[in-house]
CSV table of C-alpha atoms in Angstrom, one decimal:
chain,number,residue,atom,x,y,z
A,1,MET,CA,253.8,-58.4,24.0
A,2,THR,CA,253.9,-61.6,22.5
A,3,ILE,CA,250.5,-63.0,21.9
A,4,ALA,CA,249.4,-67.1,21.1
A,5,PHE,CA,246.1,-67.3,19.5
A,6,VAL,CA,244.6,-70.4,20.9
A,7,PHE,CA,240.9,-72.3,20.1
A,8,PRO,CA,238.6,-74.2,22.6
A,9,GLY,CA,237.5,-78.2,22.4
A,10,GLN,CA,234.5,-79.5,23.3
A,11,GLY,CA,232.3,-78.6,26.2
A,12,ALA,CA,232.6,-74.5,25.2
A,13,GLN,CA,228.9,-75.8,21.9
A,14,THR,CA,226.4,-72.6,22.9
A,15,ILE,CA,222.7,-72.7,21.1
A,16,GLY,CA,223.9,-69.3,18.9
A,17,MET,CA,227.3,-68.7,19.4
A,18,GLY,CA,228.6,-67.5,16.7
A,19,LYS,CA,225.1,-65.8,15.3
A,20,ALA,CA,225.8,-62.0,16.2
A,21,LEU,CA,229.4,-62.1,14.8
A,22,ALA,CA,227.0,-63.4,11.2
A,23,GLU,CA,225.4,-60.4,11.3
A,24,ALA,CA,227.6,-58.1,11.7
A,25,TYR,CA,230.0,-59.5,10.0
A,26,PRO,CA,229.6,-61.2,5.9
A,27,ALA,CA,233.0,-62.5,5.9
A,28,ALA,CA,232.0,-64.1,9.0
A,29,LYS,CA,228.7,-65.4,8.0
A,30,ALA,CA,230.1,-67.0,4.7
A,31,VAL,CA,231.9,-69.3,7.5
A,32,PHE,CA,229.0,-70.8,8.1
A,33,ASP,CA,227.8,-71.3,4.9
A,34,GLU,CA,230.9,-73.1,3.7
A,35,VAL,CA,230.8,-75.6,6.8
A,36,ASP,CA,226.8,-76.4,5.3
A,37,THR,CA,228.2,-77.0,1.9
A,38,ALA,CA,230.8,-78.7,2.7
A,39,LEU,CA,228.8,-81.2,5.2
A,40,GLY,CA,225.4,-80.9,2.8
A,41,GLU,CA,223.1,-79.6,6.3
A,42,ALA,CA,221.9,-76.5,7.6
A,43,LEU,CA,224.7,-77.2,10.9
A,44,SER,CA,224.5,-73.1,11.1
A,45,GLN,CA,220.7,-73.3,11.9
A,46,LEU,CA,221.1,-76.2,14.4
A,47,ILE,CA,223.5,-74.0,15.9
A,48,TRP,CA,221.3,-70.9,16.2
A,49,GLU,CA,218.2,-72.3,16.5
A,50,GLY,CA,218.6,-75.8,17.4
A,51,ASP,CA,218.5,-77.6,20.8
A,52,ILE,CA,221.3,-78.1,22.7
A,53,GLU,CA,221.4,-82.0,23.1
A,54,THR,CA,221.5,-82.5,19.4
A,55,LEU,CA,224.4,-79.5,19.0
A,56,THR,CA,226.3,-81.9,22.1
A,57,LEU,CA,226.7,-84.6,20.1
A,58,THR,CA,230.2,-85.5,18.9
A,59,GLN,CA,229.7,-85.2,15.5
A,60,ASN,CA,227.9,-81.9,15.5
A,61,ALA,CA,229.7,-79.8,18.4
A,62,GLN,CA,233.2,-81.0,17.2
A,63,PRO,CA,232.5,-78.2,13.2
A,64,ALA,CA,229.9,-75.9,15.4
A,65,LEU,CA,232.5,-74.8,17.6
A,66,MET,CA,235.7,-74.3,14.7
A,67,ALA,CA,232.6,-73.0,12.5
A,68,THR,CA,231.9,-70.0,15.5
A,69,SER,CA,236.4,-70.0,15.7
A,70,LEU,CA,236.4,-69.3,12.3
A,71,ALA,CA,233.5,-66.7,12.0
A,72,VAL,CA,235.6,-65.6,14.8
A,73,MET,CA,238.6,-65.6,13.2
A,74,ARG,CA,237.3,-63.8,9.4
A,75,ALA,CA,236.0,-60.7,12.1
A,76,LEU,CA,239.2,-60.3,13.2
A,77,GLU,CA,241.1,-60.3,9.7
A,78,ALA,CA,237.6,-57.6,8.7
A,79,GLU,CA,239.1,-55.4,11.5
A,80,GLY,CA,242.1,-55.9,10.3
A,81,VAL,CA,243.6,-58.5,12.9
A,82,SER,CA,245.5,-61.2,10.5
A,83,ILE,CA,246.6,-64.9,11.5
A,84,ASP,CA,250.1,-62.8,12.0
A,85,LYS,CA,248.9,-60.9,14.9
A,86,ALA,CA,249.7,-64.2,16.4
A,87,ALA,CA,253.5,-65.7,17.5
A,88,PHE,CA,251.6,-70.0,17.5
A,89,VAL,CA,247.9,-71.2,17.0
A,90,ALA,CA,246.6,-74.2,19.5
A,91,GLY,CA,243.8,-76.0,20.4
A,92,HIS,CA,242.5,-77.6,22.9
A,93,SER,CA,241.9,-81.5,21.0
A,94,LEU,CA,239.1,-80.9,18.2
A,95,GLY,CA,240.7,-76.9,18.6
A,96,GLU,CA,243.7,-78.5,17.6
A,97,TYR,CA,241.6,-78.3,14.0
A,98,SER,CA,240.8,-75.0,14.2
A,99,ALA,CA,243.5,-73.5,14.5
A,100,LEU,CA,244.8,-75.2,11.1
A,101,ALA,CA,241.9,-73.7,9.6
A,102,ALA,CA,242.7,-70.6,10.9
A,103,ALA,CA,246.4,-70.7,10.5
A,104,GLY,CA,245.4,-71.4,7.0
A,105,ALA,CA,247.5,-75.5,7.2
A,106,ILE,CA,243.5,-77.6,6.2
A,107,SER,CA,240.5,-75.4,4.5
A,108,VAL,CA,237.2,-74.8,6.1
A,109,ALA,CA,235.7,-76.7,4.0
A,110,ASP,CA,237.8,-80.0,4.8
A,111,THR,CA,238.2,-79.5,8.6
A,112,ALA,CA,234.7,-79.6,8.4
A,113,ARG,CA,234.6,-82.5,6.6
A,114,LEU,CA,237.4,-84.1,8.8
A,115,LEU,CA,235.4,-83.5,12.6
A,116,ARG,CA,231.9,-84.8,11.2
A,117,THR,CA,233.9,-87.9,10.5
A,118,ARG,CA,235.8,-87.3,13.9
A,119,GLY,CA,233.1,-86.7,15.9
A,120,GLN,CA,231.3,-90.0,14.3
A,121,ALA,CA,234.5,-92.2,14.7
A,122,MET,CA,235.0,-90.9,18.2
A,123,GLN,CA,231.6,-92.0,19.5
A,124,SER,CA,231.4,-95.7,17.7
A,125,ALA,CA,234.6,-96.9,18.8
A,126,VAL,CA,233.2,-97.3,22.2
A,127,PRO,CA,229.8,-98.6,22.7
A,128,VAL,CA,227.6,-96.0,24.5
A,129,GLY,CA,227.6,-96.5,28.6
A,130,GLU,CA,231.0,-99.2,28.1
A,131,GLY,CA,233.5,-96.1,28.8
A,132,ALA,CA,233.7,-92.6,30.5
A,133,MET,CA,236.0,-90.1,31.5
A,134,ALA,CA,235.5,-88.2,34.8
A,135,ALA,CA,238.1,-84.5,36.6
A,136,ILE,CA,239.9,-85.3,38.7
A,137,LEU,CA,241.0,-81.9,40.7
A,138,GLY,CA,243.3,-81.3,43.5
A,139,LEU,CA,245.7,-84.0,42.3
A,140,ASP,CA,248.8,-83.3,39.4
A,141,LEU,CA,249.3,-85.3,37.1
A,142,GLU,CA,251.9,-87.5,38.0
A,143,ALA,CA,249.0,-88.3,41.6
A,144,VAL,CA,246.7,-89.3,38.1
A,145,ARG,CA,248.8,-91.5,36.5
A,146,ALA,CA,249.6,-93.2,39.4
A,147,VAL,CA,245.4,-93.5,40.5
A,148,ALA,CA,244.8,-94.7,36.6
A,149,GLU,CA,246.8,-97.4,36.9
A,150,GLU,CA,246.4,-98.8,40.3
A,151,ALA,CA,242.3,-98.4,38.7
A,152,ALA,CA,242.9,-100.1,35.7
A,153,GLN,CA,242.8,-103.6,36.6
A,154,GLY,CA,243.6,-105.0,33.3
A,155,GLU,CA,240.9,-102.3,31.6
A,156,VAL,CA,242.1,-99.7,30.1
A,157,CYS,CA,242.0,-96.3,32.3
A,158,GLN,CA,244.7,-93.1,31.6
A,159,ALA,CA,245.1,-89.9,32.2
A,160,ALA,CA,243.5,-88.2,29.0
A,161,ASN,CA,243.3,-84.4,29.8
A,162,ASP,CA,246.2,-83.0,31.1
A,163,ASN,CA,244.7,-79.5,31.2
A,164,ASP,CA,246.1,-77.6,34.8
A,165,PRO,CA,247.6,-78.0,37.6
A,166,THR,CA,244.7,-78.8,39.1
A,167,GLN,CA,242.0,-80.7,36.8
A,168,VAL,CA,243.5,-84.3,35.1
A,169,VAL,CA,240.3,-85.7,33.0
A,170,VAL,CA,241.3,-89.8,33.4
A,171,SER,CA,239.2,-91.9,30.6
A,172,GLY,CA,238.8,-95.1,29.9
A,173,ALA,CA,236.7,-98.3,30.7
A,174,LYS,CA,233.7,-96.8,32.6
A,175,ALA,CA,234.0,-99.7,36.2
A,176,ALA,CA,237.6,-98.1,36.1
A,177,VAL,CA,236.9,-94.4,35.8
A,178,GLU,CA,234.9,-94.6,38.3
A,179,ARG,CA,237.6,-96.7,40.4
A,180,ALA,CA,239.5,-93.9,40.0
A,181,ALA,CA,237.3,-91.1,41.0
A,182,GLU,CA,237.4,-92.9,44.4
A,183,ILE,CA,240.9,-94.5,43.8
A,184,ALA,CA,241.5,-90.3,43.4
A,185,LYS,CA,240.2,-89.6,46.6
A,186,GLU,CA,241.1,-91.6,48.8
A,187,LYS,CA,244.2,-90.2,47.7
A,188,GLY,CA,243.4,-86.5,48.7
A,189,ALA,CA,242.3,-85.1,45.2
A,190,LYS,CA,239.4,-82.2,46.5
A,191,ARG,CA,236.7,-83.6,44.0
A,192,ALA,CA,235.9,-86.3,40.4
A,193,VAL,CA,234.0,-85.3,38.8
A,194,MET,CA,232.0,-87.9,36.2
A,195,LEU,CA,231.7,-86.4,33.3
A,196,PRO,CA,228.8,-86.1,30.8
A,197,VAL,CA,230.5,-87.3,27.8
A,198,SER,CA,229.7,-90.0,25.1
A,199,ALA,CA,232.9,-91.8,25.0
A,200,PRO,CA,236.3,-92.1,26.9
A,201,PHE,CA,237.7,-89.5,24.5
A,202,HIS,CA,241.9,-89.2,24.4
A,203,CYS,CA,242.7,-93.4,25.6
A,204,ALA,CA,243.2,-96.3,24.2
A,205,LEU,CA,240.0,-97.6,23.5
A,206,MET,CA,239.9,-94.6,20.5
A,207,GLN,CA,242.0,-97.2,18.3
A,208,PRO,CA,239.5,-97.6,15.6
A,209,ALA,CA,238.7,-93.9,15.6
A,210,ALA,CA,242.2,-93.2,14.9
A,211,ASP,CA,242.2,-95.4,11.9
A,212,VAL,CA,239.7,-93.4,10.4
A,213,MET,CA,241.7,-90.2,11.2
A,214,ALA,CA,244.5,-91.9,9.6
A,215,GLU,CA,242.4,-93.0,6.2
A,216,ALA,CA,240.6,-89.4,6.1
A,217,LEU,CA,243.7,-87.4,6.7
A,218,ALA,CA,245.8,-89.2,3.9
A,219,ASP,CA,243.7,-88.2,1.3
A,220,VAL,CA,243.6,-84.3,2.9
A,221,ALA,CA,245.9,-81.1,1.8
A,222,ILE,CA,247.9,-79.8,4.8
A,223,LYS,CA,250.6,-77.0,4.2
A,224,SER,CA,252.7,-75.6,6.8
A,225,PRO,CA,250.2,-73.2,8.7
A,226,ALA,CA,251.3,-69.4,8.7
A,227,VAL,CA,252.7,-69.5,11.9
A,228,PRO,CA,253.9,-72.4,14.2
A,229,LEU,CA,251.3,-74.8,16.0
A,230,ILE,CA,251.5,-75.8,19.1
A,231,ALA,CA,251.0,-79.8,18.8
A,232,ASN,CA,248.4,-81.2,21.5
A,233,VAL,CA,250.7,-84.5,21.7
A,234,ARG,CA,254.3,-83.3,21.6
A,235,ALA,CA,253.5,-79.8,23.8
A,236,ASP,CA,255.9,-78.1,21.5
A,237,ALA,CA,255.9,-76.2,17.7
A,238,VAL,CA,255.4,-77.8,14.5
A,239,ARG,CA,255.0,-76.4,11.4
A,240,ASP,CA,255.4,-79.8,8.7
A,241,PRO,CA,252.4,-80.9,7.0
A,242,ASP,CA,253.4,-84.6,7.2
A,243,GLU,CA,254.0,-84.2,10.9
A,244,ILE,CA,251.3,-82.6,11.2
A,245,ARG,CA,249.2,-85.3,9.3
A,246,LYS,CA,250.4,-87.9,12.1
A,247,LEU,CA,250.2,-85.9,15.5
A,248,LEU,CA,246.4,-85.6,14.6
A,249,VAL,CA,246.0,-89.5,14.2
A,250,GLU,CA,248.2,-89.7,17.5
A,251,GLN,CA,245.9,-87.2,19.1
A,252,VAL,CA,242.8,-89.0,19.0
A,253,THR,CA,244.6,-92.2,21.0
A,254,GLY,CA,246.8,-89.7,23.1
A,255,SER,CA,246.9,-87.0,25.9
A,256,VAL,CA,245.9,-83.8,25.7
A,257,ARG,CA,249.4,-81.8,26.7
A,258,TRP,CA,247.8,-78.0,27.6
A,259,ARG,CA,249.9,-77.2,31.0
A,260,GLU,CA,252.5,-78.1,28.7
A,261,SER,CA,251.4,-76.7,26.0
A,262,VAL,CA,250.9,-73.4,28.2
A,263,GLN,CA,254.4,-73.5,29.3
A,264,THR,CA,255.4,-74.1,25.9
A,265,MET,CA,254.8,-71.3,25.2
A,266,ALA,CA,254.9,-68.4,28.0
A,267,ALA,CA,259.1,-70.4,28.1
A,268,LYS,CA,258.6,-68.9,23.8
A,269,GLY,CA,257.5,-65.1,25.3
A,270,VAL,CA,254.3,-65.5,25.0
A,271,THR,CA,252.8,-63.0,27.5
A,272,GLU,CA,248.6,-62.9,26.2
A,273,PHE,CA,246.4,-65.4,25.2
A,274,TRP,CA,243.4,-64.9,22.3
A,275,GLU,CA,240.3,-68.0,23.0
A,276,ILE,CA,238.8,-67.6,19.4
A,277,GLY,CA,235.4,-68.9,19.5
A,278,ALA,CA,233.3,-70.0,22.6
A,279,GLY,CA,232.9,-69.7,26.1
A,280,LYS,CA,236.1,-69.1,28.5
A,281,ALA,CA,237.6,-72.5,29.9
A,282,LEU,CA,240.9,-71.7,27.8
A,283,SER,CA,241.6,-68.4,29.8
A,284,GLY,CA,240.3,-70.3,33.3
A,285,MET,CA,242.6,-72.9,32.7
A,286,ILE,CA,246.1,-70.6,31.7
A,287,ARG,CA,245.5,-68.4,35.0
A,288,LYS,CA,245.9,-71.3,36.5
A,289,ILE,CA,249.1,-72.8,35.1
A,290,ASP,CA,250.2,-69.2,35.0
A,291,ARG,CA,249.2,-66.0,36.7
A,292,SER,CA,251.5,-64.4,35.2
A,293,LEU,CA,249.9,-64.6,31.6
A,294,THR,CA,247.1,-62.8,30.7
A,295,SER,CA,243.8,-63.9,28.6
A,296,ARG,CA,241.2,-62.4,26.9
A,297,GLN,CA,238.1,-64.3,25.3
A,298,VAL,CA,237.6,-63.3,21.4
A,299,GLY,CA,233.6,-64.5,20.8
A,300,THR,CA,231.5,-61.5,20.3
A,301,PRO,CA,231.4,-58.6,17.2
A,302,GLU,CA,232.1,-55.9,21.0
A,303,ASP,CA,234.7,-58.8,21.6
A,304,VAL,CA,236.2,-58.5,18.4
A,305,ALA,CA,235.6,-54.5,18.6
A,306,ALA,CA,237.4,-54.4,21.5
A,307,THR,CA,240.7,-55.8,20.4
A,308,THR,CA,241.3,-53.1,17.7
A,309,ALA,CA,240.2,-50.4,20.0
A,310,GLY,CA,242.3,-47.3,20.7
């Protein structure tokens, strides 16, 4: 059995995530303390006792989800499960930063600050209401790319997330994305769902945010990860720090190639995926990508204990 550790992206956040871990494991609590210190605010208090609307703001959700994933990693380590148990790490969008922190490539404090910057930059790149994203269900990537091209009409409209064989997300100018949703349904999509997001992520409209991240990442120490990262925009393994830095910038405007990333790991021998952190969205996608693969969610003290049982 070969295992990969995968890390969730935005949308997985819930009030109270990671609290039981922090209470059960001092090393998990230390992660939240480190993130609070790095950001100069009590983000942990928002995560555990705040309101979901504030937590869902991009600038809060991104470091919060990373902190929760890293708290899970520290709890696993306390039980004797190290990063070396994984053959690869990968993350969905912001989860790529969590994966790199878990693999020791970027410090937790630097990752928290980068994600706060990333969240703010992505939010401010496009005025609220001018961009949108929609999940197209029931069409494959090539079909959705054709839909996006037809819908663009001189505006930005791109396939942003290739999540699984049944779901591709388009991103861009609001009117163009709304057109894409209608065209997709005409082309046989089962559904086209406008997503409740605050900005059009992973498309050309995010270029101002990519410029901000290029500057922010230039000043951060990046080491070779302990295990290879399967990068979002390449869907292949990378370990070189300079290459990682470049790909993290490209990721802001580039597509999240999640379906291909899972297929790459499977082709390299991975048979089991551990979803480290909040939620179970990635596990659902993995099942749709390849039903021969198994997955487990690791987000609570009980989940951590189950990984070492027997």
